[in-house]
Amino acid sequence: MPSLRDTSDLISAVRANAAEMPEEEAVIHVHDPEQEDGHTSLTYAELDHRARRLAVYLRQHLAAGERALLQYSSGTDFPVAFFGCLYASIIAVPAPLPESNQREQLRVKGIVRDADVRAVLTSTAQLDQVTAWAEAEGLTGLPMLATDGDDVGATGTEAWEHPAVDRATPAMLQYTSGSTSEPKGAVITHGNLLHNIQAMEDALPLPDGGRHGGWIPMHHDMGLIGHLLGGVLTGRSAVLMPPMTFVRRPHLWLRAIERYDVKFSSAPNFAYALLNDRVTDQQLAALDLSGWRYAGNGSEPIQARTLRAFSERFRSAGLRTESVMAGYGMAEATLLVATAPNRPPLTLRVDADALEQHRIVRAEPTEDRYRELVGCGPLFGINAIIVAPDSGERLPDGRIGEIWLRGESVAHGYWNNETATQQTFGATTQDGDTGYLRTGDLGAFVDGDLFITGRIKETLFLHGRNLYPQDIEHEVQRRHTELRSLPGAAFTVPAGTGARNAEDLVITQEIRGRFSDTELARISAGIKQTVSREFGLPVASVALLRPGAVHRTTSGKIQRIAMRQLFLGNELRPLHLDGPPSSAQPA
């Protein structure tokens, strides 16, 4: 199989695999890993044939370079549609189905308009749902194409020709999850994907037969690139399962890993916390995870205690400590930036006071006031520097600044958004070095490892101190069992005292179960006490919310800015509010 380094485009990579191993499974979709017939699959020959057939059909409706929105439930239809777009030189725009979540519906409507989408691709089973959503949103005149319909099969493959594409040709728009701003479509080229997946293959070597796979949805870069494309393009094959299967029965993710010999499978931190809480001793006893080589943790802040608990809980099932792997990536860099394979997770106890001053200093063994950071490993296939965000000054190891990236995996900008592209891509350091992507993430290098500390726009400045909201959120959740595995958001609002430039701290936190008003008041008071004791800060307001009320991105990141806006607009509708609602307007 030719190296992706020497491949001119994604179509050539798939077709080479189809020629070399036509009967090998390219995509396996798992319905139920505990049933003998609990999956469907596509061989490389079938995937190539169906992609060519669909490409002929799509070119009857769309011109090369036009954008198609991909909306599918889990299954083999999405992979065929994605590769069909590639084979037709149509730019794929993956997006979630229009479920009942109004926030997500509005977001997808914004994507359709921003990308100037010319058709929506879906399956026959979802066609009515997608059509009804489009009509309700006023997206009239947008063609709705069921890519598994009989009219697709009628086109055949004889008319297909390999389009004139190369590594610079846009392959997809990966819309950022928007944890701090409106979603933007990163233009990902054939070359970006080939380079990043090659870097992934270099970083995560697998034995013959080892597969990629998991439950992350296809509109998220980890699911699409890390699991599907990473598996298919490298010839390792991809094992996919519905996200809701994991949410309802988390242990089935692990059963799929065991049964289908998945060697690489990743998920956000919350998924590992859910496994720790929800997998029963009986389910654990029936698992064999000795073959899971890379259990990746990324896409949201990684908690050292979650990694430790996961390693300890599943050691009896054969999980190796060195398989538990932290990583860092982002849509604008295609996916992978840094990861830490083949070693136990590296955690660092750092001095809390130094951290507030943007320095990483190891805490003394006897120090009570510390924070614990997780190393995301060295870089793979990309360059990174740490820069003072205001001045562009390069910072030495141990100094926290903004992470700037440069390399072949970095996207070519945002679709149809020159202002955001200029602000984010092509940054120049104080000493004149240019061509960097500004990530908006804060971090530092220590002994070659990249440590992520937070987001610039979400850093809290209180009483002359710089604090990271996730530290406060996780301490609250750790200290109160009622809040375990549930998200929260910490942010500041203009102080009710009226003092100029003063800010008040607000904690919003989901809670599950039935509690009396008295119990909710007790929990809220306990949250205030925790923050006062651990951080020396007063909390102006605590809002306890129903499950699902804390806004999150598709990858699980907390949307703290959105939560702040809801609080300021008195739109949260909390189960319990301890402290005054804000009468201020959003900044």
XYZ file of C-alpha atoms in Angstrom:
587
model
C 0.000 0.000 0.000
C 1.544 3.362 -1.003
C 2.393 5.876 1.688
C -0.019 8.758 2.112
C 3.021 11.024 1.820
C 3.313 10.047 -1.867
C -0.418 10.168 -2.617
C -1.778 13.062 -4.653
C -5.357 13.041 -3.305
C -7.810 11.140 -1.109
C -9.523 9.417 -4.029
C -6.242 7.825 -5.091
C -5.678 6.578 -1.535
C -9.064 4.845 -1.377
C -8.773 3.382 -4.862
C -5.296 2.027 -4.111
C -6.690 0.191 -1.087
C -9.620 -1.098 -3.143
C -7.198 -2.463 -5.748
C -4.856 -4.042 -3.219
C -7.394 -5.550 -0.786
C -10.829 -5.401 -2.419
C -12.498 -7.940 -0.116
C -11.158 -6.502 3.148
C -13.709 -4.638 5.245
C -13.271 -0.877 4.981
C -16.170 0.189 7.238
C -17.967 -1.832 9.892
C -21.086 -0.342 11.433
C -21.937 -1.944 14.771
C -25.588 -2.160 15.805
C -25.032 -4.340 18.861
C -21.592 -5.808 19.648
C -23.159 -8.454 21.868
C -25.117 -10.002 18.967
C -23.534 -12.380 16.459
C -25.071 -10.517 13.515
C -24.884 -7.113 15.175
C -23.101 -5.267 12.368
C -23.130 -4.370 8.680
C -20.045 -3.637 6.618
C -18.600 -2.410 3.339
C -15.511 -3.862 1.705
C -12.994 -1.556 0.046
C -14.291 -2.652 -3.366
C -17.883 -1.929 -2.348
C -16.992 1.464 -0.895
C -15.120 2.446 -4.046
C -17.954 1.240 -6.314
C -20.692 2.988 -4.354
C -18.654 6.207 -4.115
C -18.141 6.260 -7.900
C -21.816 5.538 -8.529
C -22.900 8.308 -6.157
C -20.379 10.742 -7.659
C -21.962 10.334 -11.080
C -25.383 11.023 -9.564
C -24.172 14.055 -7.590
C -22.587 15.683 -10.634
C -26.031 15.671 -12.245
C -27.118 18.073 -9.499
C -23.967 19.917 -8.396
C -20.870 21.390 -9.996
C -17.330 20.714 -8.857
C -16.446 22.859 -5.863
C -20.019 23.377 -4.673
C -20.924 22.484 -1.096
C -23.199 19.654 0.072
C -24.483 19.338 3.643
C -24.236 15.762 4.950
C -26.911 14.820 7.514
C -27.061 11.144 8.474
C -27.760 8.895 11.403
C -25.075 6.362 12.211
C -24.526 3.713 9.525
C -22.695 3.070 6.274
C -24.592 5.753 4.325
C -22.439 8.606 5.647
C -19.104 7.055 4.578
C -20.486 6.438 1.087
C -21.796 10.022 0.899
C -18.529 11.534 2.118
C -16.387 9.591 -0.333
C -18.997 10.166 -3.057
C -18.484 13.912 -2.559
C -14.720 13.466 -2.834
C -15.086 11.389 -6.003
C -17.277 14.164 -7.480
C -14.997 17.021 -6.304
C -17.851 18.402 -4.222
C -16.958 19.956 -0.867
C -18.537 17.965 1.966
C -20.008 19.828 4.952
C -20.753 17.303 7.739
C -23.512 18.377 10.150
C -25.763 16.775 12.766
C -29.307 15.712 12.032
C -31.995 18.252 13.025
C -33.027 16.684 16.302
C -35.176 18.392 18.935
C -32.262 20.509 20.213
C -33.174 24.018 19.059
C -29.659 25.353 19.603
C -28.258 22.731 17.242
C -30.962 23.418 14.657
C -30.073 27.117 14.617
C -26.391 26.273 14.387
C -26.926 24.016 11.367
C -29.064 26.685 9.700
C -26.146 29.074 10.165
C -23.788 26.529 8.606
C -26.056 26.164 5.561
C -26.038 29.917 5.004
C -22.342 30.431 5.783
C -21.202 27.614 3.484
C -23.678 28.586 0.756
C -24.774 24.943 0.685
C -26.283 23.917 -2.666
C -27.823 20.553 -1.659
C -28.485 18.435 1.420
C -27.479 14.778 1.322
C -29.205 12.305 3.619
C -30.652 8.788 3.638
C -34.151 7.702 2.690
C -34.907 6.973 6.353
C -34.133 10.587 7.377
C -35.378 12.377 4.246
C -38.770 13.428 5.672
C -37.178 14.657 8.913
C -34.520 16.697 7.120
C -37.012 18.095 4.602
C -39.424 19.179 7.356
C -36.573 20.914 9.224
C -35.403 22.761 6.102
C -38.930 23.959 5.342
C -39.443 25.090 8.945
C -36.189 27.077 8.794
C -37.127 28.739 5.534
C -34.432 26.953 3.518
C -36.690 26.681 0.495
C -35.355 25.638 -2.871
C -32.524 23.571 -1.392
C -32.409 20.146 -3.107
C -32.823 17.190 -0.721
C -30.986 14.145 -2.108
C -31.369 10.661 -0.616
C -28.057 9.036 -1.497
C -29.373 5.485 -0.987
C -32.359 5.957 -3.314
C -33.094 3.842 -6.394
C -32.346 6.733 -8.731
C -28.744 6.749 -7.502
C -28.271 3.135 -8.546
C -29.620 3.862 -12.004
C -26.658 6.081 -12.867
C -24.024 3.331 -12.888
C -20.297 4.055 -12.753
C -19.306 4.120 -16.418
C -19.494 7.901 -16.644
C -17.214 8.474 -13.656
C -13.808 10.010 -14.242
C -11.166 10.813 -11.666
C -11.652 14.566 -11.139
C -8.842 17.077 -11.503
C -7.960 17.377 -7.824
C -4.689 17.548 -5.939
C -3.429 18.140 -2.411
C -4.451 21.823 -2.547
C -8.091 21.067 -3.467
C -10.646 21.667 -0.671
C -12.149 18.364 0.473
C -14.455 19.487 3.284
C -15.505 22.302 5.558
C -15.006 21.354 9.187
C -17.156 23.712 11.200
C -15.575 24.562 14.517
C -17.594 23.665 17.560
C -17.816 27.248 18.727
C -16.941 27.031 22.438
C -16.189 30.751 22.522
C -17.682 32.161 19.316
C -19.945 31.537 16.359
C -19.009 28.402 14.385
C -16.683 28.939 11.433
C -15.911 26.564 8.569
C -12.253 25.579 8.382
C -11.302 24.748 4.779
C -9.650 21.321 4.950
C -7.845 20.222 1.783
C -6.898 16.789 0.469
C -3.321 17.573 1.508
C -4.331 18.600 5.041
C -6.096 15.262 5.548
C -3.372 13.142 3.949
C -0.667 14.838 6.023
C -2.554 14.669 9.319
C -3.599 11.041 8.896
C -0.022 10.121 7.977
C 1.122 11.872 11.174
C -1.476 9.832 13.067
C -0.168 6.622 11.511
C 3.385 7.583 12.456
C 2.376 8.425 16.021
C 0.153 5.388 16.540
C 1.621 2.339 14.788
C -0.690 -0.667 14.790
C -0.183 -4.380 14.204
C -1.829 -6.025 11.199
C -5.580 -6.295 11.704
C -5.785 -3.478 14.238
C -8.615 -1.064 13.534
C -9.726 2.492 14.275
C -13.178 3.077 15.665
C -15.620 4.394 18.225
C -18.909 6.186 18.765
C -17.954 9.834 18.116
C -20.384 11.282 15.509
C -19.236 11.919 11.957
C -19.817 15.686 12.165
C -17.053 15.838 14.791
C -13.434 15.812 13.608
C -12.393 12.982 15.921
C -15.142 10.717 14.614
C -14.736 11.642 10.962
C -10.958 11.968 10.705
C -9.632 10.003 13.669
C -11.944 7.016 13.349
C -13.430 6.856 9.820
C -10.816 8.439 7.540
C -7.876 7.359 9.671
C -9.058 3.763 9.487
C -10.088 3.678 5.813
C -7.195 5.608 4.261
C -4.467 3.706 6.106
C -6.036 0.356 5.232
C -6.728 -0.440 8.869
C -10.544 -0.173 8.472
C -13.014 1.756 10.636
C -15.497 0.445 13.211
C -18.367 2.855 13.871
C -21.232 2.689 16.348
C -24.133 5.064 17.093
C -23.386 7.737 19.709
C -26.693 7.052 21.478
C -25.687 3.416 21.954
C -22.789 4.611 24.059
C -24.863 7.172 25.960
C -27.522 4.598 26.869
C -25.231 1.624 27.450
C -21.636 2.853 27.853
C -20.117 -0.600 28.259
C -21.056 -1.465 24.648
C -18.290 0.862 23.457
C -15.833 -1.381 25.269
C -17.506 -4.543 23.958
C -17.145 -3.226 20.402
C -13.452 -2.482 20.994
C -12.931 -6.030 22.244
C -14.997 -7.879 19.626
C -13.861 -5.986 16.515
C -10.189 -5.707 17.484
C -10.219 -1.910 17.685
C -6.745 -0.737 18.611
C -7.302 3.028 18.418
C -10.429 4.622 19.890
C -10.747 8.095 21.347
C -13.339 10.146 23.206
C -13.609 13.324 25.295
C -12.831 13.234 29.014
C -16.521 13.067 29.987
C -16.870 9.683 28.238
C -14.207 8.112 30.441
C -15.831 9.624 33.523
C -19.116 8.065 32.375
C -17.460 4.660 32.002
C -16.036 4.970 35.514
C -19.493 5.659 36.929
C -21.787 3.516 34.789
C -20.016 0.244 33.960
C -21.082 -2.337 36.528
C -18.802 -4.884 38.180
C -20.633 -7.636 36.289
C -20.068 -5.898 32.951
C -16.443 -5.263 33.862
C -15.851 -8.934 34.663
C -16.952 -9.922 31.129
C -14.570 -7.523 29.324
C -11.157 -8.170 27.806
C -9.455 -4.857 26.976
C -5.938 -6.233 26.665
C -5.946 -5.495 22.916
C -6.866 -1.808 23.229
C -3.585 -0.130 22.421
C -4.567 3.567 22.240
C -7.388 4.851 24.468
C -7.239 8.497 23.433
C -8.575 11.280 25.637
C -8.992 14.700 24.039
C -11.371 17.387 22.686
C -12.014 18.917 26.125
C -9.929 19.579 29.271
C -8.405 16.306 30.451
C -8.681 15.533 34.157
C -5.845 13.652 35.833
C -8.200 11.998 38.295
C -10.392 10.708 35.419
C -7.361 9.107 33.762
C -6.256 7.515 37.024
C -9.725 6.251 37.884
C -10.170 4.779 34.408
C -6.780 3.053 34.476
C -7.424 1.583 37.914
C -11.052 0.587 37.306
C -10.365 -1.300 34.069
C -6.980 -2.794 34.902
C -8.721 -6.017 35.898
C -10.111 -6.225 32.332
C -6.594 -6.227 30.914
C -6.312 -2.505 30.130
C -2.672 -1.453 30.151
C -1.818 1.789 31.927
C 0.311 2.906 28.985
C -2.700 2.568 26.664
C -4.474 5.466 28.359
C -3.384 8.390 26.219
C -3.875 12.153 26.386
C -3.861 14.301 23.271
C -4.498 17.747 21.839
C -5.926 18.768 18.492
C -8.294 21.179 16.787
C -10.348 21.535 13.621
C -8.160 24.311 12.190
C -5.181 21.925 12.334
C -7.277 19.113 10.730
C -7.154 17.027 13.936
C -3.971 15.761 15.587
C -1.437 18.190 17.053
C 0.117 16.338 19.989
C -0.351 13.009 21.710
C 1.375 10.796 24.239
C 1.314 7.128 23.162
C 2.943 4.103 24.779
C 3.488 5.528 28.229
C 1.436 5.971 31.400
C -0.338 9.344 31.559
C 2.024 12.138 32.622
C 0.565 14.365 35.304
C 2.211 17.363 36.888
C 1.377 18.881 40.278
C 1.981 22.591 39.854
C 2.021 25.505 42.242
C -1.397 27.183 42.138
C -0.035 30.691 42.783
C 2.504 30.373 39.956
C -0.197 29.060 37.627
C -2.228 32.223 38.247
C 0.814 34.162 37.065
C 1.005 32.083 33.860
C 3.987 30.030 34.991
C 4.285 26.279 35.463
C 6.282 25.525 38.602
C 6.303 22.086 40.165
C 4.618 22.068 43.551
C 6.583 20.885 46.560
C 5.520 17.433 47.838
C 4.185 19.015 51.022
C 2.332 21.818 49.227
C -1.413 21.669 49.849
C -2.438 24.295 47.321
C -1.695 22.898 43.881
C -3.316 22.149 40.548
C -2.776 18.995 38.516
C -2.077 19.227 34.783
C -1.945 16.439 32.202
C 0.759 16.281 29.554
C -0.598 15.913 26.008
C 2.726 14.598 24.726
C 5.076 15.776 21.975
C 4.065 17.198 18.592
C 3.499 15.002 15.542
C 3.864 16.388 12.034
C 3.401 20.014 13.065
C 5.358 22.901 14.577
C 4.226 24.844 17.636
C 5.471 27.772 19.656
C 4.199 29.435 22.830
C 3.657 33.166 22.413
C 2.574 36.072 24.600
C -0.815 36.733 22.958
C -0.649 40.529 23.257
C 2.910 41.077 22.015
C 3.825 38.046 19.921
C 6.911 37.461 22.085
C 8.136 33.860 22.092
C 8.018 32.357 25.557
C 10.431 29.792 27.024
C 9.463 26.397 28.431
C 7.404 26.662 31.577
C 5.827 29.993 30.610
C 2.139 29.876 29.702
C 1.033 31.657 26.551
C -1.022 31.161 23.432
C -0.267 28.074 21.333
C 0.614 28.952 17.737
C 0.808 26.219 15.062
C 2.372 25.907 11.624
C 2.572 23.017 9.180
C 0.928 21.049 6.386
C -1.995 20.015 8.576
C -3.071 23.609 9.198
C -6.205 24.577 7.256
C -6.186 27.235 4.543
C -8.492 29.582 6.436
C -12.212 29.920 7.104
C -14.745 29.604 4.325
C -16.170 32.924 3.178
C -14.832 34.744 6.246
C -11.820 36.848 5.382
C -11.953 38.834 8.621
C -11.757 35.734 10.841
C -9.125 34.206 8.556
C -6.886 37.264 8.895
C -7.317 37.265 12.672
C -6.525 33.560 13.084
C -4.210 32.455 10.256
C -0.899 33.945 9.232
C 0.083 35.333 12.644
C 3.554 36.872 13.009
C 5.803 36.753 16.067
C 7.533 39.768 17.565
C 10.768 38.752 15.802
C 9.098 38.550 12.363
C 8.479 34.810 12.002
C 5.133 34.410 10.227
C 2.579 31.909 8.917
C 1.221 30.687 12.255
C -2.296 29.682 13.287
C -3.477 31.340 16.491
C -5.306 28.621 18.422
C -6.805 30.732 21.199
C -5.633 28.006 23.605
C -3.255 28.626 26.475
C -0.484 26.201 27.314
C 3.214 25.626 27.844
C 5.942 23.151 27.021
C 7.639 21.300 29.867
C 10.377 18.794 28.980
C 8.975 18.360 25.477
C 5.388 17.795 26.569
C 2.581 20.187 25.688
C 0.379 21.119 28.643
C -2.969 22.830 27.983
C -4.203 25.205 30.681
C -7.292 26.873 29.184
C -8.802 29.248 26.634
C -7.774 32.897 26.404
C -11.351 34.183 26.159
C -12.496 32.121 29.141
C -9.731 32.986 31.614
C -11.174 34.598 34.726
C -9.544 37.730 36.150
C -10.660 38.145 39.746
C -9.063 40.170 42.543
C -5.846 40.532 40.552
C -5.605 36.796 39.868
C -5.787 34.789 36.620
C -7.902 31.668 37.102
C -8.991 28.890 34.795
C -12.724 28.149 34.934
C -12.307 24.394 34.495
C -10.272 24.233 37.716
C -13.176 25.726 39.667
C -15.776 23.579 37.870
C -13.991 20.311 38.451
C -13.225 21.051 42.087
C -16.932 21.712 42.666
C -17.887 18.456 40.940
C -15.210 16.494 42.775
C -16.311 17.703 46.210
C -20.049 17.132 45.720
C -21.160 13.616 44.800
C -24.555 14.878 43.579
C -22.754 16.661 40.736
C -20.407 13.906 39.611
C -20.112 13.439 35.812
C -22.369 16.449 35.200
C -21.113 19.613 33.487
C -20.941 23.090 34.931
C -19.755 26.497 33.765
C -17.903 29.142 35.774
C -17.700 32.702 34.469
C -17.696 36.304 35.623
C -20.271 39.064 35.205
C -20.189 42.781 36.032
C -20.259 43.169 39.809
C -23.539 44.088 41.429
C -21.668 46.576 43.622
C -21.378 48.967 40.704
C -17.620 49.271 41.223
C -15.877 50.104 37.971
C -14.343 47.080 36.204
C -15.290 44.811 39.142
C -16.450 41.289 38.345
C -18.534 38.729 40.251
C -18.059 34.969 39.992
C -21.033 32.870 38.901
C -21.264 29.072 38.997
C -23.847 27.279 36.871
C -24.054 23.538 37.424
C -26.281 20.711 36.236
C -27.806 18.398 38.842
C -29.714 15.153 38.336
C -32.363 13.649 40.608
C -35.165 14.853 42.822
C -34.176 17.286 45.542
C -36.272 19.435 47.815
C -35.783 23.184 47.920
C -33.973 22.733 51.219
C -31.584 20.170 49.719
C -30.881 22.368 46.698
C -30.130 25.274 49.022
C -27.735 23.046 50.992
C -25.909 21.936 47.821
C -25.672 25.514 46.577
C -24.264 26.708 49.889
C -21.761 23.844 49.775
C -20.587 24.949 46.340
C -19.932 28.447 47.650
C -18.008 27.033 50.608
C -15.908 24.813 48.322
C -14.880 27.707 46.091
C -14.152 29.911 49.092
C -12.052 27.235 50.787
C -10.140 25.969 47.724
C -9.706 29.225 45.778
C -10.238 31.972 48.337
C -13.007 33.497 46.234
C -16.556 34.592 46.993
C -19.282 33.312 44.677
C -21.990 35.849 43.897
C -24.494 33.411 42.388
C -24.948 29.652 42.050
C -27.522 28.385 39.544
C -28.428 24.693 39.718
C -29.781 23.520 36.375
C -31.564 20.564 34.840
C -29.467 18.007 32.889
C -28.720 19.291 29.394
C -29.015 22.963 30.355
C -25.270 23.678 30.233
C -24.418 24.468 26.621
C -21.695 22.298 25.117
C -20.094 21.955 21.717
C -20.308 18.816 19.588
C -17.067 17.638 21.188
C -18.253 18.230 24.744
C -16.497 21.541 25.423
C -18.371 23.823 27.811
C -19.703 26.961 26.089
C -19.012 29.328 28.977
C -19.520 32.505 26.978
C -22.954 31.289 25.863
C -23.818 30.423 29.476
C -22.719 33.887 30.583
C -24.996 35.478 27.998
C -27.948 33.375 29.155
C -27.299 34.320 32.772
C -27.038 38.003 31.937
C -30.295 37.778 30.003
C -32.068 35.937 32.851
C -32.771 33.044 30.465
C -31.404 30.069 32.423
C -34.571 29.019 34.292
C -32.643 27.353 37.143
C -34.017 24.767 39.524
C -32.428 26.837 42.283
C -30.680 30.201 42.288
C -28.554 31.196 45.261
C -27.737 34.851 44.751
C -29.223 37.633 42.668
C -29.935 37.169 38.960
C -27.946 39.652 36.931
C -29.674 42.772 35.729
C -26.691 43.707 33.599
C -26.705 43.350 29.846
C -24.291 41.084 27.971
C -20.944 42.686 27.330
